[in-house]
Short mmCIF file of C-alpha atoms in Angstrom, two decimals:
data_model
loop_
_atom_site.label_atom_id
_atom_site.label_comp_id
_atom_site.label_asym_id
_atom_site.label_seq_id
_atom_site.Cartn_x
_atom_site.Cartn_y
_atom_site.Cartn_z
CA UNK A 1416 9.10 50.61 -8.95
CA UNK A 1417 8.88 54.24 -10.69
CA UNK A 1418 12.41 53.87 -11.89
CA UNK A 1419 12.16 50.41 -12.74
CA UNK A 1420 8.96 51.59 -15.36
CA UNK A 1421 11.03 54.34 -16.60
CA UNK A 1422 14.62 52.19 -17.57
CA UNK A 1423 12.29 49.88 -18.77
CA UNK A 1424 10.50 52.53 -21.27
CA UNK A 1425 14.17 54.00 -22.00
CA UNK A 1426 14.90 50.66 -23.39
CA UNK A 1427 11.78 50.40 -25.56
CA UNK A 1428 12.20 53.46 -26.64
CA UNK A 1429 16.07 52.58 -27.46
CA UNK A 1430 14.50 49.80 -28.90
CA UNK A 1431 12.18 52.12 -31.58
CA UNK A 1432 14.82 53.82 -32.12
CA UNK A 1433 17.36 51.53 -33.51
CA UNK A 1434 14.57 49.86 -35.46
CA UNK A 1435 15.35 52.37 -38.24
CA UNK A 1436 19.04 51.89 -37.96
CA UNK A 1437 20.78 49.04 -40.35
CA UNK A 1438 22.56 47.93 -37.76
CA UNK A 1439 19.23 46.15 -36.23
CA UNK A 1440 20.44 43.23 -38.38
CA UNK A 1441 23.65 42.72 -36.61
CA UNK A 1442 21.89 42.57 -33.34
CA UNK A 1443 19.05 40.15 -34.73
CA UNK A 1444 22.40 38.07 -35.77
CA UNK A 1445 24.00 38.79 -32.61
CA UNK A 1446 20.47 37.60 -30.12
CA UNK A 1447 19.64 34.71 -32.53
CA UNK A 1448 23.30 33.34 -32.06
CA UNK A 1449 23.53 34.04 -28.46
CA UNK A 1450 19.78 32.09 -28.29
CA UNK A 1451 21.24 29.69 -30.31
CA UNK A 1452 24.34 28.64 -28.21
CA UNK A 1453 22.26 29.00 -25.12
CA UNK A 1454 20.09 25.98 -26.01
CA UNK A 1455 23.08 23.71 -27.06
CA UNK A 1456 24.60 24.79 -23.19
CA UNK A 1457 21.00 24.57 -21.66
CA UNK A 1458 20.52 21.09 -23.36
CA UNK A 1459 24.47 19.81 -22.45
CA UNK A 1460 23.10 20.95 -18.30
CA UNK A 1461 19.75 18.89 -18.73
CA UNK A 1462 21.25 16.16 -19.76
CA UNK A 1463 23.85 15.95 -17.12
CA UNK A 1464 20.84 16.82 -14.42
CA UNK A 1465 18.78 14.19 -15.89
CA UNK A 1466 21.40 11.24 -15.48
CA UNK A 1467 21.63 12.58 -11.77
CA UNK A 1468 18.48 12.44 -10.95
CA UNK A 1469 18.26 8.84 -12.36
CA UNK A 1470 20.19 7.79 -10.01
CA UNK A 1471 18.93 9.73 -6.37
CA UNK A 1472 15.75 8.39 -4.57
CA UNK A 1473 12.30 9.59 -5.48
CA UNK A 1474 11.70 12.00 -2.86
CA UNK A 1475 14.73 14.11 -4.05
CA UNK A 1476 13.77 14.44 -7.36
CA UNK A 1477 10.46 16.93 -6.41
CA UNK A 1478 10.74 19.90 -8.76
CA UNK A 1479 13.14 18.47 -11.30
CA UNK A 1480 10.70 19.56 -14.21
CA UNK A 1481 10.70 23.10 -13.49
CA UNK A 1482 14.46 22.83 -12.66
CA UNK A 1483 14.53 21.94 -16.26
CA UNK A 1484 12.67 24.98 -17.66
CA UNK A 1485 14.55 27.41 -16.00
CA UNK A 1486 17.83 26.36 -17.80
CA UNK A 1487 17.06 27.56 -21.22
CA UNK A 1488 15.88 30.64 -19.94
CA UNK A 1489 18.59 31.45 -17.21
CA UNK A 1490 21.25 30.39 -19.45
CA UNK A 1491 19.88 32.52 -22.12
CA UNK A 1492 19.90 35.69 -20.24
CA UNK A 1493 23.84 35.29 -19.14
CA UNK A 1494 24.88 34.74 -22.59
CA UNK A 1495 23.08 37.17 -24.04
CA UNK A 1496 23.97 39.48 -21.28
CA UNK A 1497 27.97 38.50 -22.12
CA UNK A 1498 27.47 39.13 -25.65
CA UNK A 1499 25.80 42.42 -24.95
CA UNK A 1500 28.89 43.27 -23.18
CA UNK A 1501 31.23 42.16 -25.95
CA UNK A 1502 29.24 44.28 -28.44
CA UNK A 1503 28.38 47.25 -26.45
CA UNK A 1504 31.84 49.46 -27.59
CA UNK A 1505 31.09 48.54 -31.60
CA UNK A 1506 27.09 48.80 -32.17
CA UNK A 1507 24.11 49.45 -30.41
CA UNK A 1508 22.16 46.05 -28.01
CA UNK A 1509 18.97 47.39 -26.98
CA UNK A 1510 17.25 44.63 -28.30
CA UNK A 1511 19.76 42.16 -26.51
CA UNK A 1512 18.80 44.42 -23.44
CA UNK A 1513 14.77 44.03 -23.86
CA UNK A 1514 15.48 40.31 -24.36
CA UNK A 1515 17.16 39.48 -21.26
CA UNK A 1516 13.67 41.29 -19.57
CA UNK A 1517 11.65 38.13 -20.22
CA UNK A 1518 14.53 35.51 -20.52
CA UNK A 1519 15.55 36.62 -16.25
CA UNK A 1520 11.62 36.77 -15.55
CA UNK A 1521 10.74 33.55 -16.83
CA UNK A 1522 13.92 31.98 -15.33
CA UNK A 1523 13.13 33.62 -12.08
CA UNK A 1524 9.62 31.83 -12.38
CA UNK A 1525 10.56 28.39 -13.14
CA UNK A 1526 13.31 28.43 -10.69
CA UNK A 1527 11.10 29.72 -7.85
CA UNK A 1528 8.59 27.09 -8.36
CA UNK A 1529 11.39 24.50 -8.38
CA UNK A 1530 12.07 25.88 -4.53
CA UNK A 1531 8.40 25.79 -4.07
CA UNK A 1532 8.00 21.74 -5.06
CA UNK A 1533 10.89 21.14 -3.14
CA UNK A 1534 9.41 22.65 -0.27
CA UNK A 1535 5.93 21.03 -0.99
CA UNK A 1536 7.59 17.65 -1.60
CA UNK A 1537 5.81 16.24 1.31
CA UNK A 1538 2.00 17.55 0.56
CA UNK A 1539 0.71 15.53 -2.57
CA UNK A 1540 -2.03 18.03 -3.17
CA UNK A 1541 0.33 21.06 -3.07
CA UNK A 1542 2.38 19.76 -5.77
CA UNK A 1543 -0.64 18.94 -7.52
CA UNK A 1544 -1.73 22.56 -7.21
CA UNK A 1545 1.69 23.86 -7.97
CA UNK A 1546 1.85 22.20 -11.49
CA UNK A 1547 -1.81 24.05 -12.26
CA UNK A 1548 -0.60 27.05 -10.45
CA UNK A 1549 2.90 27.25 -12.56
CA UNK A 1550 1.51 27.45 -16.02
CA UNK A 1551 -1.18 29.73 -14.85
CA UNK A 1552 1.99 32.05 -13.97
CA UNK A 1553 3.87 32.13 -16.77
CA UNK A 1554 0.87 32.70 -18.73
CA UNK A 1555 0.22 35.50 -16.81
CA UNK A 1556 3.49 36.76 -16.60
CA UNK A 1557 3.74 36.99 -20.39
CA UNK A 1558 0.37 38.94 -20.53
CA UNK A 1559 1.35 41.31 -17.67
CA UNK A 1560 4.49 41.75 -19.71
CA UNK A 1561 2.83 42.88 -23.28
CA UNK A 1562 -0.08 45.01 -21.30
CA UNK A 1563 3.20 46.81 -19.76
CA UNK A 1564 4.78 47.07 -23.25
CA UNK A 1565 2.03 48.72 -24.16
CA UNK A 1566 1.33 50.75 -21.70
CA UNK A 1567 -2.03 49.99 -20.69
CA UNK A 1568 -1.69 48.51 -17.35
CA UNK A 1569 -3.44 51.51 -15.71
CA UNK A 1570 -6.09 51.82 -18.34
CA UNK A 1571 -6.84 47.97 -16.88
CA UNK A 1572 -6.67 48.36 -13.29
CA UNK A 1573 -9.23 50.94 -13.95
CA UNK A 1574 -11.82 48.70 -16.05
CA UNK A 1575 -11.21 45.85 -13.23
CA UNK A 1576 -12.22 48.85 -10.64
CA UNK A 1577 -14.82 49.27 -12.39
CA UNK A 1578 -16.82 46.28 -12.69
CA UNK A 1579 -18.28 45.13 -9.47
CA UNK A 1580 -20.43 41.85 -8.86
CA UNK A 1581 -22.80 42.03 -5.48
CA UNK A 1582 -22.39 39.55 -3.12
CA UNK A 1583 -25.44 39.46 -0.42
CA UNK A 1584 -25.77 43.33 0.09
CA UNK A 1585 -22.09 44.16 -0.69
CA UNK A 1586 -20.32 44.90 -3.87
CA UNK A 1587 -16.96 43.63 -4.81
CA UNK A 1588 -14.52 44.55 -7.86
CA UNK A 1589 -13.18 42.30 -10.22
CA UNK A 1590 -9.95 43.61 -9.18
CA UNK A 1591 -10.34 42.67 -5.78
CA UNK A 1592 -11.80 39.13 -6.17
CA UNK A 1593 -8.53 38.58 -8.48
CA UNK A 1594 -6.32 39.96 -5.80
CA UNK A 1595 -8.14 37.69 -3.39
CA UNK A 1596 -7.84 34.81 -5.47
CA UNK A 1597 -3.97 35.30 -5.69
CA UNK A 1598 -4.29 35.70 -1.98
CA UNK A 1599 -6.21 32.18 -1.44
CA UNK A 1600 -3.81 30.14 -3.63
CA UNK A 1601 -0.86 31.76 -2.04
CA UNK A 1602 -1.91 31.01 1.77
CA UNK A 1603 -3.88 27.53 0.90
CA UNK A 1604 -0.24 26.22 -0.16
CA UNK A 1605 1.50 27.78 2.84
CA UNK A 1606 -1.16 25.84 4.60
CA UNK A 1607 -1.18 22.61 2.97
CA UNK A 1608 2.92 22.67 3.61
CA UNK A 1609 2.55 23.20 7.12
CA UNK A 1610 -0.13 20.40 7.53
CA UNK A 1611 1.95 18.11 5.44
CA UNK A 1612 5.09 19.05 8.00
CA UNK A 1613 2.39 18.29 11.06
CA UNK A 1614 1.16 15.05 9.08
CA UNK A 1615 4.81 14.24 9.07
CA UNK A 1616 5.52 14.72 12.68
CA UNK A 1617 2.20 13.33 14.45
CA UNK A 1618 2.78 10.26 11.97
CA UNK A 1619 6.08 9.73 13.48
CA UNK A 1620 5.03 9.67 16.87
CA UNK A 1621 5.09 6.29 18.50
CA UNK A 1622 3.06 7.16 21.75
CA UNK A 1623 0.13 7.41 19.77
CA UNK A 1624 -2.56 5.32 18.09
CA UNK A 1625 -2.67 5.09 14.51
CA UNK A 1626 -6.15 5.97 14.00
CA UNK A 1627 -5.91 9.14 15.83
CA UNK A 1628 -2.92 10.21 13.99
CA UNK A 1629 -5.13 9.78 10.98
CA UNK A 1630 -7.27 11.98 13.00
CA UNK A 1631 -5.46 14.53 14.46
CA UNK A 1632 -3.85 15.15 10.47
CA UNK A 1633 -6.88 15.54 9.04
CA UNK A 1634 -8.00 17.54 11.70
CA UNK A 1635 -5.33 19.78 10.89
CA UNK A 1636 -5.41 20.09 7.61
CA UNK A 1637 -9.10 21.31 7.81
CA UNK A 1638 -8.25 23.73 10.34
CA UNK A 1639 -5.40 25.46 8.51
CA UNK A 1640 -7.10 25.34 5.33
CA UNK A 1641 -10.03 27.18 7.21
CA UNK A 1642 -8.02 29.61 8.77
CA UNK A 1643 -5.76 30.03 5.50
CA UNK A 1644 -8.90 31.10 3.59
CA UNK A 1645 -10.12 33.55 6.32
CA UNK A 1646 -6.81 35.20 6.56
CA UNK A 1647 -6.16 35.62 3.03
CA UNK A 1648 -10.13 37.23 2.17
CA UNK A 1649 -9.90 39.51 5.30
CA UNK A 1650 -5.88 40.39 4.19
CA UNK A 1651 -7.43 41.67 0.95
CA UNK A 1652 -10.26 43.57 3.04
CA UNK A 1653 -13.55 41.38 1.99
CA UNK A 1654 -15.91 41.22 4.80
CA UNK A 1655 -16.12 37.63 5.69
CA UNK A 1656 -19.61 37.94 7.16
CA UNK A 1657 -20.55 37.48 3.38
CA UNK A 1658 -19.78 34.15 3.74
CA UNK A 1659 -23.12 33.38 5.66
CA UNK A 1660 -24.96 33.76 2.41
CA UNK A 1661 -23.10 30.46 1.15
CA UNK A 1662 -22.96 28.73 4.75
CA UNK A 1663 -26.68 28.53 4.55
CA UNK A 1664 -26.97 27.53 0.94
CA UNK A 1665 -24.30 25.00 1.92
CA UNK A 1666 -26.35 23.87 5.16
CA UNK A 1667 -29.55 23.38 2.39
CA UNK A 1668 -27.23 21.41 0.58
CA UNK A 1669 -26.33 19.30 3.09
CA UNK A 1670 -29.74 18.67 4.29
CA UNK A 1671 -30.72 17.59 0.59
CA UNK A 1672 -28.32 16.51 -1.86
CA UNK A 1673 -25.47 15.79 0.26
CA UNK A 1674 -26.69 14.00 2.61
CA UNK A 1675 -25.35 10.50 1.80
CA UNK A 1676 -21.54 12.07 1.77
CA UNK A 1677 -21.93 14.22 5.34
CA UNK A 1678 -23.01 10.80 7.09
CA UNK A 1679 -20.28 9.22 5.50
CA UNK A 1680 -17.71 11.90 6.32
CA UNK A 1681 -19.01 11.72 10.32
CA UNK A 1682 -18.98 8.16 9.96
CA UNK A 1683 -15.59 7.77 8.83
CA UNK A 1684 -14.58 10.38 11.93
CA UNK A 1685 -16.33 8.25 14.21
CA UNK A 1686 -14.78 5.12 13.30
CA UNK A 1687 -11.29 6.52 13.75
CA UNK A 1688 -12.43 7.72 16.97
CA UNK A 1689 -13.92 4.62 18.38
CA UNK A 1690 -11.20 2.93 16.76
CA UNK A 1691 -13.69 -0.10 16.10
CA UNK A 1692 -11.43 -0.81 13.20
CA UNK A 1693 -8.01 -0.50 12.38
CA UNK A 1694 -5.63 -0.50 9.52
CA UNK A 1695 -4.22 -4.44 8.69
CA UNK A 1696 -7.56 -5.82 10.92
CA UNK A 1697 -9.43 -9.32 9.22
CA UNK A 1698 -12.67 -8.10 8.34
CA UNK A 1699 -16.15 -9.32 6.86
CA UNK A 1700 -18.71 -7.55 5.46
CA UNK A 1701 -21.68 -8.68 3.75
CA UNK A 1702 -19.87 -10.87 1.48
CA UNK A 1703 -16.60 -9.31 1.23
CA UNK A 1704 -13.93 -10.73 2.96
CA UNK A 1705 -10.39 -9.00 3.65
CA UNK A 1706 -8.38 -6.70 5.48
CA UNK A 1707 -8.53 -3.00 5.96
CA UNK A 1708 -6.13 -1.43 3.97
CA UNK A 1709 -6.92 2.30 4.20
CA UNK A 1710 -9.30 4.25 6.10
CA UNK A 1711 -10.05 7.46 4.20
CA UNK A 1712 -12.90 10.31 5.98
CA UNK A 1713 -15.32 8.98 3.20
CA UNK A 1714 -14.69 5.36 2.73
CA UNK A 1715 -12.67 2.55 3.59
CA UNK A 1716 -10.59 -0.28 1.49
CA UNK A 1717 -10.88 -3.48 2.22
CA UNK A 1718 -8.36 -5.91 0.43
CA UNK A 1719 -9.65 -9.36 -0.42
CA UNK A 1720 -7.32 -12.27 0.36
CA UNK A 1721 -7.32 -12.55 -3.82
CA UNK A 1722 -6.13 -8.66 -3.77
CA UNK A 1723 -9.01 -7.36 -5.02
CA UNK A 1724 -10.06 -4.24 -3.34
CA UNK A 1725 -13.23 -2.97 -2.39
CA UNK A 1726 -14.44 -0.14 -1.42
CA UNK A 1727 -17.02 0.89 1.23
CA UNK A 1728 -18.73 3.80 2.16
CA UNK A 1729 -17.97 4.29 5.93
CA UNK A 1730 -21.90 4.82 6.52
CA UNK A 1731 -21.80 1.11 6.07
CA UNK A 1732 -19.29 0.42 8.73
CA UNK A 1733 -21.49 1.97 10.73
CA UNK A 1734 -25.42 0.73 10.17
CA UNK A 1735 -24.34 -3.06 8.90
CA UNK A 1736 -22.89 -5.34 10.74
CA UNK A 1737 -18.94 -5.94 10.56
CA UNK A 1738 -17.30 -9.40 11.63
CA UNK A 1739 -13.55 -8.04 12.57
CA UNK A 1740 -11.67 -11.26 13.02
CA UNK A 1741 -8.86 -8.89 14.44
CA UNK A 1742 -10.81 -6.42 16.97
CA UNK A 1743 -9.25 -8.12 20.38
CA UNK A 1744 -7.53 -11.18 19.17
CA UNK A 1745 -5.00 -10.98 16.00
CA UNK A 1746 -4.70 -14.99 15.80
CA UNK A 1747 -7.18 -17.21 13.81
CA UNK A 1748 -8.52 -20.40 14.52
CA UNK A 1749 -7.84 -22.77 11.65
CA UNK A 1750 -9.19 -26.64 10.85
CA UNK A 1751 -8.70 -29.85 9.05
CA UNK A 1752 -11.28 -32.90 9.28
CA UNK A 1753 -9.91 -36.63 8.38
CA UNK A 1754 -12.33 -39.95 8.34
CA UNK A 1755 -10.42 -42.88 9.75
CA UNK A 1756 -11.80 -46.80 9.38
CA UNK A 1757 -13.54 -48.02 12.17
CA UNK A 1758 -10.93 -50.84 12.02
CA UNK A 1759 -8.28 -47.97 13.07
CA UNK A 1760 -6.47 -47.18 16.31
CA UNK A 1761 -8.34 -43.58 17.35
CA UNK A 1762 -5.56 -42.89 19.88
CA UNK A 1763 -2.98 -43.21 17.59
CA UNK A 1764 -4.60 -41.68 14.65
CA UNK A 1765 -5.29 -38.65 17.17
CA UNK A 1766 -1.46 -38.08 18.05
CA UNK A 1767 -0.35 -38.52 14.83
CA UNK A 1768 -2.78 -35.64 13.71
CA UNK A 1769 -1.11 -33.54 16.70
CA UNK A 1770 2.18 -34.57 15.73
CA UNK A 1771 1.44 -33.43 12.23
CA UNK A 1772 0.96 -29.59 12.77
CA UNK A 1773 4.22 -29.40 14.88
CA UNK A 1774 6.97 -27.23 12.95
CA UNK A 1775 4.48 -25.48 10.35
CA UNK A 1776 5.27 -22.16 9.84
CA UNK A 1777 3.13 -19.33 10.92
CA UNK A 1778 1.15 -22.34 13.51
CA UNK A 1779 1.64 -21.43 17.21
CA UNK A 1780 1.97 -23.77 20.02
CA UNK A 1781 0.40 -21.48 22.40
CA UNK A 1782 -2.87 -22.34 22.85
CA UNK A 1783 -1.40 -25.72 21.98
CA UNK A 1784 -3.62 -27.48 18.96
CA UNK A 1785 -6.29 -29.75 19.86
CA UNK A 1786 -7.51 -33.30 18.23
CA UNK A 1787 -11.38 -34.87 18.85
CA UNK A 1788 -13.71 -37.31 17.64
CA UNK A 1789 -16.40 -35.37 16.38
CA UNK A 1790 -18.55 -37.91 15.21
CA UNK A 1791 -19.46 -41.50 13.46
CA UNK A 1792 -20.15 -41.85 10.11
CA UNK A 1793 -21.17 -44.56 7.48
CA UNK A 1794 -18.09 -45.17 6.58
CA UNK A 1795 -15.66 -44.26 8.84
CA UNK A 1796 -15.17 -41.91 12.46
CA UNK A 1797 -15.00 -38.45 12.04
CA UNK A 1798 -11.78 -37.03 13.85
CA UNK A 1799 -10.79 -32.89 13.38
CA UNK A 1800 -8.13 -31.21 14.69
CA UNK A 1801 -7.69 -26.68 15.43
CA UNK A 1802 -4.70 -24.92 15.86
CA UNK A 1803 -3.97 -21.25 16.01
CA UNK A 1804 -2.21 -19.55 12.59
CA UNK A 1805 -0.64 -16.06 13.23
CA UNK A 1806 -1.72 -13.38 10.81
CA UNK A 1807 -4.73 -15.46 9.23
CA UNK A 1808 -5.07 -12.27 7.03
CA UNK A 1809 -1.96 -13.76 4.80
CA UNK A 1810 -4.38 -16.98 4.54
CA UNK A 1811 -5.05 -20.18 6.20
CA UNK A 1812 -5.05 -22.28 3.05
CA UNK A 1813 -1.12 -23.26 2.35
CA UNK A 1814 -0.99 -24.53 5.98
CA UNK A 1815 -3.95 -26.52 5.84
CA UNK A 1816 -2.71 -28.30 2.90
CA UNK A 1817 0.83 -28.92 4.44
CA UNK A 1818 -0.71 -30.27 7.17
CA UNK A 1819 -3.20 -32.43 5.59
CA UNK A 1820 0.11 -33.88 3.40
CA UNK A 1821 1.58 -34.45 6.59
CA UNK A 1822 -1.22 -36.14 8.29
CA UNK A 1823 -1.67 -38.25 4.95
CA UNK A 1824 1.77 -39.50 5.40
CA UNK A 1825 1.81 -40.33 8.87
CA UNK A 1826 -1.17 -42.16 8.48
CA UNK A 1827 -0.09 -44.15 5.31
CA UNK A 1828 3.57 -44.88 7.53
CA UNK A 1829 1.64 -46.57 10.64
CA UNK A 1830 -1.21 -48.66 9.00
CA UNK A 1831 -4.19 -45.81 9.07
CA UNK A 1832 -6.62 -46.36 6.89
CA UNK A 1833 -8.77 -43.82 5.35
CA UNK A 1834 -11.76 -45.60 3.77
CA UNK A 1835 -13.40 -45.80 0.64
CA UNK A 1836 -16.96 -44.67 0.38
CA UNK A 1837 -18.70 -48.43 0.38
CA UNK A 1838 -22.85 -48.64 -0.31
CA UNK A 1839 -24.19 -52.10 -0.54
CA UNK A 1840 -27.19 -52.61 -2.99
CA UNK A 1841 -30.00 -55.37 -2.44
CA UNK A 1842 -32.35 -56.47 -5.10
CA UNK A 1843 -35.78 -57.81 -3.78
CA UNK A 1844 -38.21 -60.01 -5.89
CA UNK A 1845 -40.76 -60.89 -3.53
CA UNK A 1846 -43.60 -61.26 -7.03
CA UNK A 1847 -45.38 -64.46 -7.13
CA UNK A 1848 -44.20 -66.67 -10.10
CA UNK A 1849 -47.75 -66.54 -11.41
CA UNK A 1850 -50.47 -63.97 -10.44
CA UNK A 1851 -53.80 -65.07 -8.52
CA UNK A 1852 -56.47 -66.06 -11.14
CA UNK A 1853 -60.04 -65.50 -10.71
CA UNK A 1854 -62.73 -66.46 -12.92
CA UNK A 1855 -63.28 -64.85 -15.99
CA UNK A 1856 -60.00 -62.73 -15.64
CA UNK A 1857 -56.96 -62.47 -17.99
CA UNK A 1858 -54.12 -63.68 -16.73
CA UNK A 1859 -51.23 -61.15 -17.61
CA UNK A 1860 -47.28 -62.33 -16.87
CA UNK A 1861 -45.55 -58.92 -15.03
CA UNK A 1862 -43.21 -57.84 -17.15
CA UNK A 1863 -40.81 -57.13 -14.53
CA UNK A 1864 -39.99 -61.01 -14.15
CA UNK A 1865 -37.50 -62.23 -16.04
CA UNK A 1866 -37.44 -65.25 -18.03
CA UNK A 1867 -36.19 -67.36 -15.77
CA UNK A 1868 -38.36 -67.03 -12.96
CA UNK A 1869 -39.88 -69.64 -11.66
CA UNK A 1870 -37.67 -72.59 -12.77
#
């Protein structure tokens, strides 16, 4: 490291040097055409990865943006680096040599985070991270670079020595709560790649339910993200015991504020335990109808049969009460009702509703469908027929109208009829043509009597 610092200071000092020499100019020339031909190459390369990319899957394009920033830079420092050859035996390149210094480091960056996305292409929240993480990098890489330039970098280890914060009856440096934040991010993404690997395996495994894969991840991805943390604080020599101070504040918390979210989180563990529901199950609740779509630790989706989805807090899952059409049998019951004249043959009528539902799609024959006479009405008997639909969660209403088409049709072909709505109306005048008289009284003529009456 010692001699790295020291033929990096012979070059700055180079550098100085030649500052006072005309011949700066020709290496100014020399760098900005070198730049210059390395963004017309770095441009040509992007263009060429872009149109492959286009046309591999999704899942092999993770890290293609910082694949993308590392060619200007990379490409940079090997043409500037062949120039400085060409040039060496005529003039003097230590500016082309301190410019390949941050043209290789930022390359180096970019390129190692696109090995780091590729590697974190299965973990959502690690590439996530990885985008924040990468500009906070080359930000700081930059910085690190001009504090080294100038020579300071030991002047600011010292002041971040220096200032210490307390923590419970401990004191900590700002230097080593940045060292063990570097630490943290470094071994939370080696953690969130190895539960995203896990994820990937238990997911894959047939023997097992699907709730307590959803389990077992997420049980593993809390654990290694525990773990993770502890490793990294104790690697950089804090004394975890610290952490009781915020466990109890966190406990108060819990107690208080967050109470509503813990029961939710337990709840949502318990119902992937229990496995009460499951993912694709007919559900009701309240006055949402649908069927579970995901099951997440804090809530749960439920997908109306419209595709609207709604959410629920798993806390309600758990206190209300859930009508799971799907729990132990995964076939609904479906019905149509038809009024026949009392003029009609029931019999008949009866196995031509039967005969009606045979060869519908999704409609089993096993339990066969069933016809009855449910009732008399005014106008007409009552008949109604069931039969079973497989996956009523796709909807009942498209077979109910093909059947009730086909039941139409049948009946129209063999003399059914389906009657009108008749009402028969009756007007009574039972009024005397002319009111009893008494004496002394006014005769009045009701005014409800027509003109005719009486004649």
């Amino acid at each position: 490291m010692a001699g790295k610092s020291r033929a990096f200071a012979q070059m700055l000092r180079d550098l100085i040097h030649d500052f006072g020499d005309p011949g700066i100019v020709w290496q100014i020339a020399a760098l900005a055409g070198a730049l210059l031909v390395s963004f017309g190459v770095a441009r040509w390369l992007s263009a060429r990865l872009q149109r492959h990319y286009a046309s591999v899957p999704p899942a092999r394009r993770a890290g293609a943006s910082s694949l993308l920033r590392s060619m200007f830079p990379l490409v940079g420092w090997a043409v500037v680096g062949l120039v400085r050859l060409g040039l060496s035996d005529r003039i003097h390149t230590s500016l082309l040599a301190v410019a390949q210094v941050p043209l290789l480091g930022i390359g180096v960056i970019y390129l190692a985070f696109y090995l780091l996305r590729r590697l974190f292409s299965q973990s959502a929240q690690a590439s996530g991270m990885l985008h924040l993480i990468e500009r906070f990098v080359v930000v700081f890489a930059w910085g690190g670079m001009i504090v080294y330039v100038l020579g300071v970098q030991g002047d600011l280890f010292r002041w971040l020595s220096d200032i210490r914060l307390a923590v419970g009856r401990n004191s900590l440096s700002l230097l080593t709560l940045i060292t063990g934040a570097l630490w943290v991010c470094g071994t939370v993404l080696l953690a969130l790649w190895a539960s995203a690997v896990l994820e990937d395996r238990i997911m894959r495994a047939r023997a097992v339910d699907a709730n307590l894969k959803v389990v077992l991840s997420r049980l593993a991805k809390a654990l290694l993200l525990v773990v993770a943390l502890l490793v990294s604080l104790s690697l950089v020599g804090i004394d975890i015991t610290v952490l009781g101070v915020f466990g109890g504040a966190l406990g108060v918390g819990l107690g208080f504020g967050l109470q509503k979210i813990a029961s939710n989180y337990v709840s949502g563990f318990i119902i992937l335990l229990d496995r009460s529901l499951r993912i694709g199950d007919l559900v009701t609740i309240n006055s949402y109808h649908g069927t579970v779509s995901q099951i997440r630790t804090r809530y749960t989706v439920v997908r109306g049969l419209d595709g609207v989805e709604v959410i629920v807090p798993n806390e309600k899952l758990i206190s209300d009460v859930v009508q799971n059409h799907s729990f132990t049998e995964t076939r609904g019951l479906a019905k149509v009702a038809v009024q026949i004249a009392y003029s009609a043959d029931v019999e008949q009528a009866m196995q031509l509703m039967l005969a009606a539902v045979q060869d519908v799609d999704r409609v089993l024959s096993d339990p066969a469908p069933w016809a009855a006479l449910s009732g008399f009405g005014a106008d007409g008997m009552n008949l109604e027929m069931g039969f079973w639909v497989r996956d009523p969660a796709l909807g009942t209403l498209g077979i109910r109208s093909k059947v009730n088409l086909k039941i139409w049709q049948s009946f129209r072909e063999n003399g059914i009829e389906i009657p009108y709505a008749q009402r028969e109306i009756r007007i009574l005048n039972d009024w005397p043509a002319t009111p009893p008289a008494s004496a002394g009284a006014r005769v009045e003529r009701d005014p409800r009597q027509n003109s005719g009456d009486g004649a």
